[in-house]
Short mmCIF file of C-alpha atoms in Angstrom, two decimals:
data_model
loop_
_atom_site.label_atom_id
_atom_site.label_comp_id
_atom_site.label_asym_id
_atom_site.label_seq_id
_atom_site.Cartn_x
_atom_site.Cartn_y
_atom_site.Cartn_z
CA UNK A 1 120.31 65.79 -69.05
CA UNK A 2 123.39 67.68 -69.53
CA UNK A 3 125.89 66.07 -72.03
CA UNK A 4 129.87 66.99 -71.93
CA UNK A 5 132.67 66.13 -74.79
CA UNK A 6 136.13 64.73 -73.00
CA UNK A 7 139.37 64.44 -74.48
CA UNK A 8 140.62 61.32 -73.24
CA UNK A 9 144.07 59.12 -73.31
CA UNK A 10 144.19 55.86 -72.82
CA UNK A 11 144.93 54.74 -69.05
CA UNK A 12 146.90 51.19 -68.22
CA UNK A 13 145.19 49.38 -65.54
CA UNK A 14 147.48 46.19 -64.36
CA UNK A 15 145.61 43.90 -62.30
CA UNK A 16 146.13 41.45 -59.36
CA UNK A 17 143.36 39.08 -59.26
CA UNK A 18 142.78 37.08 -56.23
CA UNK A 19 141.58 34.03 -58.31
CA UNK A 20 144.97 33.52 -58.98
CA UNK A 21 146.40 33.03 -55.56
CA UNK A 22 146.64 28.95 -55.36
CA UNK A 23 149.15 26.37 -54.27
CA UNK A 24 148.60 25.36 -58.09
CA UNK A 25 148.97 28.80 -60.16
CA UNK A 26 150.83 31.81 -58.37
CA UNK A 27 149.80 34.95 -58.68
CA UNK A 28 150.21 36.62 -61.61
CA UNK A 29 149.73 40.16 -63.07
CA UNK A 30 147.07 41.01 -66.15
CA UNK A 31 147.03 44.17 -67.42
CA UNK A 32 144.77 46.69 -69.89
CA UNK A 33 145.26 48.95 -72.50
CA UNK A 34 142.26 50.93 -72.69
CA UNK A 35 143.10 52.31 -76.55
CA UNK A 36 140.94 55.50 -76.85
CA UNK A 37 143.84 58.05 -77.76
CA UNK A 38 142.19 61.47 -79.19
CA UNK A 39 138.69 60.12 -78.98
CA UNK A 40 135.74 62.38 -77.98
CA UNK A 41 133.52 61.00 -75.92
CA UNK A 42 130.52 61.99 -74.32
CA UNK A 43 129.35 60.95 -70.92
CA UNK A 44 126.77 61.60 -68.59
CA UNK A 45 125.19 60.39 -65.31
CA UNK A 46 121.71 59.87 -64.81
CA UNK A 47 120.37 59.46 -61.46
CA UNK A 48 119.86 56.12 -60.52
CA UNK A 49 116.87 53.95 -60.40
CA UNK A 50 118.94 51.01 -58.93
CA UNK A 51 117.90 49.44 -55.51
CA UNK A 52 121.05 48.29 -54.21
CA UNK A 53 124.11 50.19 -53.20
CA UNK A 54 127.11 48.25 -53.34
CA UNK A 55 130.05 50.63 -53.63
CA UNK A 56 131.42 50.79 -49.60
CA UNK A 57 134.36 53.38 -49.56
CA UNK A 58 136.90 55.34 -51.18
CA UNK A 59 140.05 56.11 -48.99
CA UNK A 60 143.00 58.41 -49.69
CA UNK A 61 146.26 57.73 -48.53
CA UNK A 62 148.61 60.43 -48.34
CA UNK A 63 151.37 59.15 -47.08
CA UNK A 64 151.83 56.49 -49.68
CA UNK A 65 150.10 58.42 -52.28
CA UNK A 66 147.51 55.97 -53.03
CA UNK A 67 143.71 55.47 -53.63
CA UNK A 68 141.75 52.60 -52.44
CA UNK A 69 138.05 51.64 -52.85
CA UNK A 70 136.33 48.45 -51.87
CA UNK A 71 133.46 46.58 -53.65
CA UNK A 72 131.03 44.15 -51.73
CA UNK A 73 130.85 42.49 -55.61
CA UNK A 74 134.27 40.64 -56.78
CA UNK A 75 133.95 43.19 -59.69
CA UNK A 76 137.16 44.32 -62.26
CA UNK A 77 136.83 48.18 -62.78
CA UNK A 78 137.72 49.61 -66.26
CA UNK A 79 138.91 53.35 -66.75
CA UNK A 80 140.42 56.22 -68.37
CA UNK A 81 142.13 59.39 -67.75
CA UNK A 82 139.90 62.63 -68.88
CA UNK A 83 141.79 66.16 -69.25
CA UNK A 84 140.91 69.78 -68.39
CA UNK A 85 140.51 69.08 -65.80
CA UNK A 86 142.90 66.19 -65.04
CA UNK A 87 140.15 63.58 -63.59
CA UNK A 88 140.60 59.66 -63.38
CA UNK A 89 137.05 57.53 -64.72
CA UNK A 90 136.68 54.47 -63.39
CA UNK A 91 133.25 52.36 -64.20
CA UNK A 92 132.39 49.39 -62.21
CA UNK A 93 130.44 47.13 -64.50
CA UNK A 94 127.36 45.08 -62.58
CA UNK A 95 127.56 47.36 -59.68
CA UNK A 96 124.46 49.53 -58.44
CA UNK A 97 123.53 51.65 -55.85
CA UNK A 98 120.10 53.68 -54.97
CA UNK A 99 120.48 57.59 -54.59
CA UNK A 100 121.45 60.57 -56.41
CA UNK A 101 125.18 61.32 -58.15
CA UNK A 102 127.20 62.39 -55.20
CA UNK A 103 130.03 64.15 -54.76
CA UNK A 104 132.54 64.48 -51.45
CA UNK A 105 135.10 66.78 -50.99
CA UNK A 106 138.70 65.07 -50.63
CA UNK A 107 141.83 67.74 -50.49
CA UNK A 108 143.98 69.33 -52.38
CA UNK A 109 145.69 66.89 -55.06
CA UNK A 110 142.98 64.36 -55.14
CA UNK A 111 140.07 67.29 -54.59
CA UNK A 112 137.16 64.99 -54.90
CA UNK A 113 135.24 61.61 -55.69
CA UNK A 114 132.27 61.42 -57.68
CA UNK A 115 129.94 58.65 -57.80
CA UNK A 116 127.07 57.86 -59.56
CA UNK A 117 125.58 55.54 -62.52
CA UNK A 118 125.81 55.88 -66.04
CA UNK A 119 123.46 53.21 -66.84
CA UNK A 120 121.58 50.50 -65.15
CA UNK A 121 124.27 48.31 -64.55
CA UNK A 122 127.29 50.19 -64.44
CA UNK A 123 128.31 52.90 -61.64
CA UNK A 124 130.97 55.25 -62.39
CA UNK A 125 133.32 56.67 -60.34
CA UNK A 126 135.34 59.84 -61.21
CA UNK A 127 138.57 60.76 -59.32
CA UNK A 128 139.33 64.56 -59.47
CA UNK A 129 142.59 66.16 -59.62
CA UNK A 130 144.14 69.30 -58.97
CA UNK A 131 144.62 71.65 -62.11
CA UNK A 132 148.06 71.42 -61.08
CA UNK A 133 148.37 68.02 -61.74
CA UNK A 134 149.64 66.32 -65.25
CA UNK A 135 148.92 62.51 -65.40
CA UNK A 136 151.22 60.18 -67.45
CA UNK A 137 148.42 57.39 -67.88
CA UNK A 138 151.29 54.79 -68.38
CA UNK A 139 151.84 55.52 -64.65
CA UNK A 140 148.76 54.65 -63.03
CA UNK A 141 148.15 50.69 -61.52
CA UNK A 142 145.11 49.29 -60.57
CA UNK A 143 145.29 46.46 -58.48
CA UNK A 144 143.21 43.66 -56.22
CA UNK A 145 145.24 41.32 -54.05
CA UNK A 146 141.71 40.28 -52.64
CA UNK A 147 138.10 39.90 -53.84
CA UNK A 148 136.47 43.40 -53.66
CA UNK A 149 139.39 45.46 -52.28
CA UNK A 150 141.17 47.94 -55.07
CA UNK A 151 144.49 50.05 -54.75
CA UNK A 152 145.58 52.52 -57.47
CA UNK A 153 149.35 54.19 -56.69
CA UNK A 154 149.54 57.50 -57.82
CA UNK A 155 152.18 60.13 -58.73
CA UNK A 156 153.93 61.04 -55.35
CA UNK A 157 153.13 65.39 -56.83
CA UNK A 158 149.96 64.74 -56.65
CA UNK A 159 149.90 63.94 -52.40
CA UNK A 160 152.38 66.73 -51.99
CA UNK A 161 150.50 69.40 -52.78
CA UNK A 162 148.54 68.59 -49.49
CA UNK A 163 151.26 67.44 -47.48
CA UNK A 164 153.53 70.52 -48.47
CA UNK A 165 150.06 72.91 -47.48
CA UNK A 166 150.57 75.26 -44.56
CA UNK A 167 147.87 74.75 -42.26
CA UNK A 168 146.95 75.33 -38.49
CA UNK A 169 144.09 73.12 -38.48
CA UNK A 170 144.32 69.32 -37.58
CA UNK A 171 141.51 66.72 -38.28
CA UNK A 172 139.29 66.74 -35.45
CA UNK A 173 138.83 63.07 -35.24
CA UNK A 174 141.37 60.11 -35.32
CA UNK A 175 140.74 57.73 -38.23
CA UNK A 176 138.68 59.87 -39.72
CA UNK A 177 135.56 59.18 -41.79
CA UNK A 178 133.38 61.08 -43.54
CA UNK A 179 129.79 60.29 -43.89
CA UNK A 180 128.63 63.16 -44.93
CA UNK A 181 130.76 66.51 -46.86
CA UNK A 182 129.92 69.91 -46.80
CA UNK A 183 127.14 71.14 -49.56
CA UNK A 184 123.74 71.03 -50.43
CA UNK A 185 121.65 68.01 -49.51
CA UNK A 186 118.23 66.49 -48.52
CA UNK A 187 118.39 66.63 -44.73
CA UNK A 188 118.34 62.90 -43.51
CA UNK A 189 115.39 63.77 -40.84
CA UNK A 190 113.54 66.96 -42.24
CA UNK A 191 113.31 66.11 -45.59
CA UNK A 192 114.37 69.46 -46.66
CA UNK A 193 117.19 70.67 -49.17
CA UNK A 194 119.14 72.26 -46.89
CA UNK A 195 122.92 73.39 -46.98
CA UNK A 196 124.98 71.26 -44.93
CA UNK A 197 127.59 73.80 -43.40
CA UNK A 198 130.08 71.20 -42.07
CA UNK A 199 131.50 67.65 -42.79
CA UNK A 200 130.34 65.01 -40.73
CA UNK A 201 132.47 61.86 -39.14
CA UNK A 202 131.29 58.87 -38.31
CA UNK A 203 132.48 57.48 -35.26
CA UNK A 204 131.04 55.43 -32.51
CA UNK A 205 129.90 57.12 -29.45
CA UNK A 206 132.55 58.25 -26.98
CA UNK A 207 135.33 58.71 -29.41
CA UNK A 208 137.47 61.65 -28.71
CA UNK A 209 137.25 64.65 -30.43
CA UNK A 210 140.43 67.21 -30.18
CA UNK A 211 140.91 70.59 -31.19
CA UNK A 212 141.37 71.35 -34.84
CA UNK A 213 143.99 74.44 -33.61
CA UNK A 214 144.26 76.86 -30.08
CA UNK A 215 141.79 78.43 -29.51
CA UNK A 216 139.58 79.65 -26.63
CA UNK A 217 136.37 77.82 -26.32
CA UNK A 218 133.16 80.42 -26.81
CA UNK A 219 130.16 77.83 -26.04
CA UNK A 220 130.10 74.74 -24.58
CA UNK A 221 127.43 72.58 -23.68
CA UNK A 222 123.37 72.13 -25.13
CA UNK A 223 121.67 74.55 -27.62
CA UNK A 224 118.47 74.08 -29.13
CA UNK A 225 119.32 74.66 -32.56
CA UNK A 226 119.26 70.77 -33.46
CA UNK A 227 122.97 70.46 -32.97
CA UNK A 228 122.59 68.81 -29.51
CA UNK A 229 125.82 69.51 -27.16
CA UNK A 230 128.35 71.79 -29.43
CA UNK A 231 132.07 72.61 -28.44
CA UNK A 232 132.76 76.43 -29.88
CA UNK A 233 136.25 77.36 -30.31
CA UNK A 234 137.58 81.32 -31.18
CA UNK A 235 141.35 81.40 -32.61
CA UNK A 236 143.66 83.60 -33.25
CA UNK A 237 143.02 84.49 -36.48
CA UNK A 238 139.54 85.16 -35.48
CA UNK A 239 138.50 82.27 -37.00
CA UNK A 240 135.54 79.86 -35.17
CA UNK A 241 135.29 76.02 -35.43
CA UNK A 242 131.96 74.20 -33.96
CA UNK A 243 131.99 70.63 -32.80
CA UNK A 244 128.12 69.57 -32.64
CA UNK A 245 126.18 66.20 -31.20
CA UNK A 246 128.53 65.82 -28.86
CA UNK A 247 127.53 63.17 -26.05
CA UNK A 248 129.81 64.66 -23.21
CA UNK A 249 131.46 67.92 -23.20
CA UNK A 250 134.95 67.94 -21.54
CA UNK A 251 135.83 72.17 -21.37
CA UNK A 252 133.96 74.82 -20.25
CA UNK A 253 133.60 78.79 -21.12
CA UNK A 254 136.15 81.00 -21.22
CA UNK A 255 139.06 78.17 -21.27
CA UNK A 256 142.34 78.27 -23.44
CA UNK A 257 142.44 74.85 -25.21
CA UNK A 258 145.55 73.88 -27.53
CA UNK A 259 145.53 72.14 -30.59
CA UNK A 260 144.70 68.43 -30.48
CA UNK A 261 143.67 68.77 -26.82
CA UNK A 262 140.49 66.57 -25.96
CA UNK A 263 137.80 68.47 -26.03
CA UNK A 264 134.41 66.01 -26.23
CA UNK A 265 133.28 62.94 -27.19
CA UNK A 266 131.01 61.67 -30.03
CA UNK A 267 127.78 61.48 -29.75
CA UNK A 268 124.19 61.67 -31.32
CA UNK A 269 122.80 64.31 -29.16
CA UNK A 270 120.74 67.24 -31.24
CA UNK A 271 119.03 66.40 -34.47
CA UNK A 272 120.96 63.36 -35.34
CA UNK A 273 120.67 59.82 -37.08
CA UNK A 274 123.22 57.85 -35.39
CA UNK A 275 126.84 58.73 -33.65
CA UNK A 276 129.12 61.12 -35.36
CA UNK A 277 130.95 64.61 -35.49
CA UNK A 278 129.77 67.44 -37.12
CA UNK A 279 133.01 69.90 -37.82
CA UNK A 280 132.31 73.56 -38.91
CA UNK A 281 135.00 75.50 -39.82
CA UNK A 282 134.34 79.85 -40.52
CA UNK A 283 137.40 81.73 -41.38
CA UNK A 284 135.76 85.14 -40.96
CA UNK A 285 133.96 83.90 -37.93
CA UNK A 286 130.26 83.68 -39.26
CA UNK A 287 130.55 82.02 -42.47
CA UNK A 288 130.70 78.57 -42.88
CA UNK A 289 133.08 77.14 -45.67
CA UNK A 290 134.19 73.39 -46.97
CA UNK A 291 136.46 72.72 -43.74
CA UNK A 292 138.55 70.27 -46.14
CA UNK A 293 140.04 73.31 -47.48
CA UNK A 294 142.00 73.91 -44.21
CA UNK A 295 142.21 70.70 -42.73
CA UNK A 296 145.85 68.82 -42.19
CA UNK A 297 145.39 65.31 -43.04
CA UNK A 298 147.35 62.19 -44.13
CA UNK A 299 144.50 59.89 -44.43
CA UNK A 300 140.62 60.60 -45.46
CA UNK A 301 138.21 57.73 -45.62
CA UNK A 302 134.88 58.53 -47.62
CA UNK A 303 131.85 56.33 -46.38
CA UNK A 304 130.07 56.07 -49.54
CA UNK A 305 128.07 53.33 -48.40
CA UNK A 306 126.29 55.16 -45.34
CA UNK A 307 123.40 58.52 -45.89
CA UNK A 308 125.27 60.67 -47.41
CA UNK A 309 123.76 59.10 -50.38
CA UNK A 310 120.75 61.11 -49.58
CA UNK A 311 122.59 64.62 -50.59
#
């Protein structure tokens, strides 16, 4: 087990708790000072032997630059801010989950969400930002105005950095969440540590799926590569994006689509586990990358509850 020394300042966390809310006692704010200025510390996270996940989603909000995470426990998290890199710690103490550490891709200013347990009753959840961005941990609130549901406000910088990105490419999917990020994993039905070249969103079946830009559609329809019925789009730039498990495809060959047009529906066609999209993105037109990276979003919604434990 790898071991890792952190400078870390001490984070205010001011909490609403739901107890409080009676005709009797109004609700009232607690707040606390976490005082661990120029400590070194040294975490790590083991993979967990834990048999019950209980940690159900981690959303981030762009628009009013905010992170939320819900709990099925009426847990109080505790955290600190960790620099170079800038990352935001945040250990829920009595939660569990089964499955390996796992990490999904977010954006730009929030770039990702870790999860995974640093001992056998505590699981630990680690925000990462963008080198770019300086935390003042004074700044930072965490707050529950109901059992199990968190919201942390953060520094507007931090969502401008992805709402300020130039960017062609729209998320394919309304209310988008991902089940599944781009990256190595265990493949849910094979068994097999495979790359997974896309990010998948879980959605239930017939949900539209739209073009991510314009773009001339280059397949359309079944293949037998396990990805059931795929949409196959050519743009511009020469770059391709694939749409896979579709359950009905709405274009055909050769036809000039424009961006957010509906092109299919979800489905679970192909080598699949249950209804969702599976979005490639390949810049140079071959290679798949992290389609995050290019994505314009405002909202992302990480299912942290679902498979994609199993990466």
């Amino acid at each position: 087990m790898s071991r890792c020394n952190f400078s870390i300042q001490k984070l205010m966390f001011s909490f609403l708790s739901p107890k409080q809310n009676s005709s009797a006692s109004p609700i009232t704010a607690k707040s606390i000072l976490l005082a661990l200025l120029s400590v070194s510390s040294s975490m790590a996270i083991a993979t967990p032997t834990a048999q019950a996940n209980r940690l159900e989603t981690f959303v981030y909000d762009l628009n009013d630059s905010k992170i939320q995470f819900s709990l099925k426990n009426d847990i109080e998290p505790k955290g600190v801010v960790i620099n170079n890199p800038t990352r935001i710690v945040i250990d829920l103490p009595g939660l569990v989950y089964q499955g390996p550490t796992v990490r999904r891709r977010v954006g730009k200013g929030v770039q990702a969400v870790r999860v995974g347990q640093v001992d056998a009753n505590t699981t630990r959840m680690v925000v990462e930002l963008s080198p770019e961005v300086t935390l003042n941990p004074r700044d930072l609130r965490l707050k529950s105005l109901k059992p199990g549901e968190w919201t942390m406000k953060l520094p507007q910088n931090i969502a401008a950095i992805d709402l300020n990105s130039a960017t062609n490419f729209i998320l394919p999917i309304a209310g988008a969440v991902i089940s599944s990020g781009f990256g190595w994993r265990v493949h849910p039905i094979t068994g097999e540590r495979r790359l997974h070249k896309g990010v998948d969103f879980a959605a239930p079946t017939g949900t539209p799926i739209f073009a991510a830009s314009d773009g001339v559609v280059t397949e359309a329809g079944w293949t037998d590569g396990g990805y059931g019925n795929i949409v196959e789009l050519r743009h511009s730039d020469g770059s391709i994006t694939l749409y896979a498990h579709t359950n009905r495809v709405y274009v055909s060959k050769g036809q000039a689509i424009s961006r957010g047009q509906a092109i299919a529906e979800v489905g679970s066609t192909g080598r699949s586990t249950g209804p969702h999209l599976h979005f490639e993105m390949q810049p140079d037109g071959k290679t798949a990358v992290d389609p995050m990276d290019y994505l314009q979003m405002r909202q992302v919604t990480l299912d942290l509850a679902s498979n994609s434990f199993k990466d």
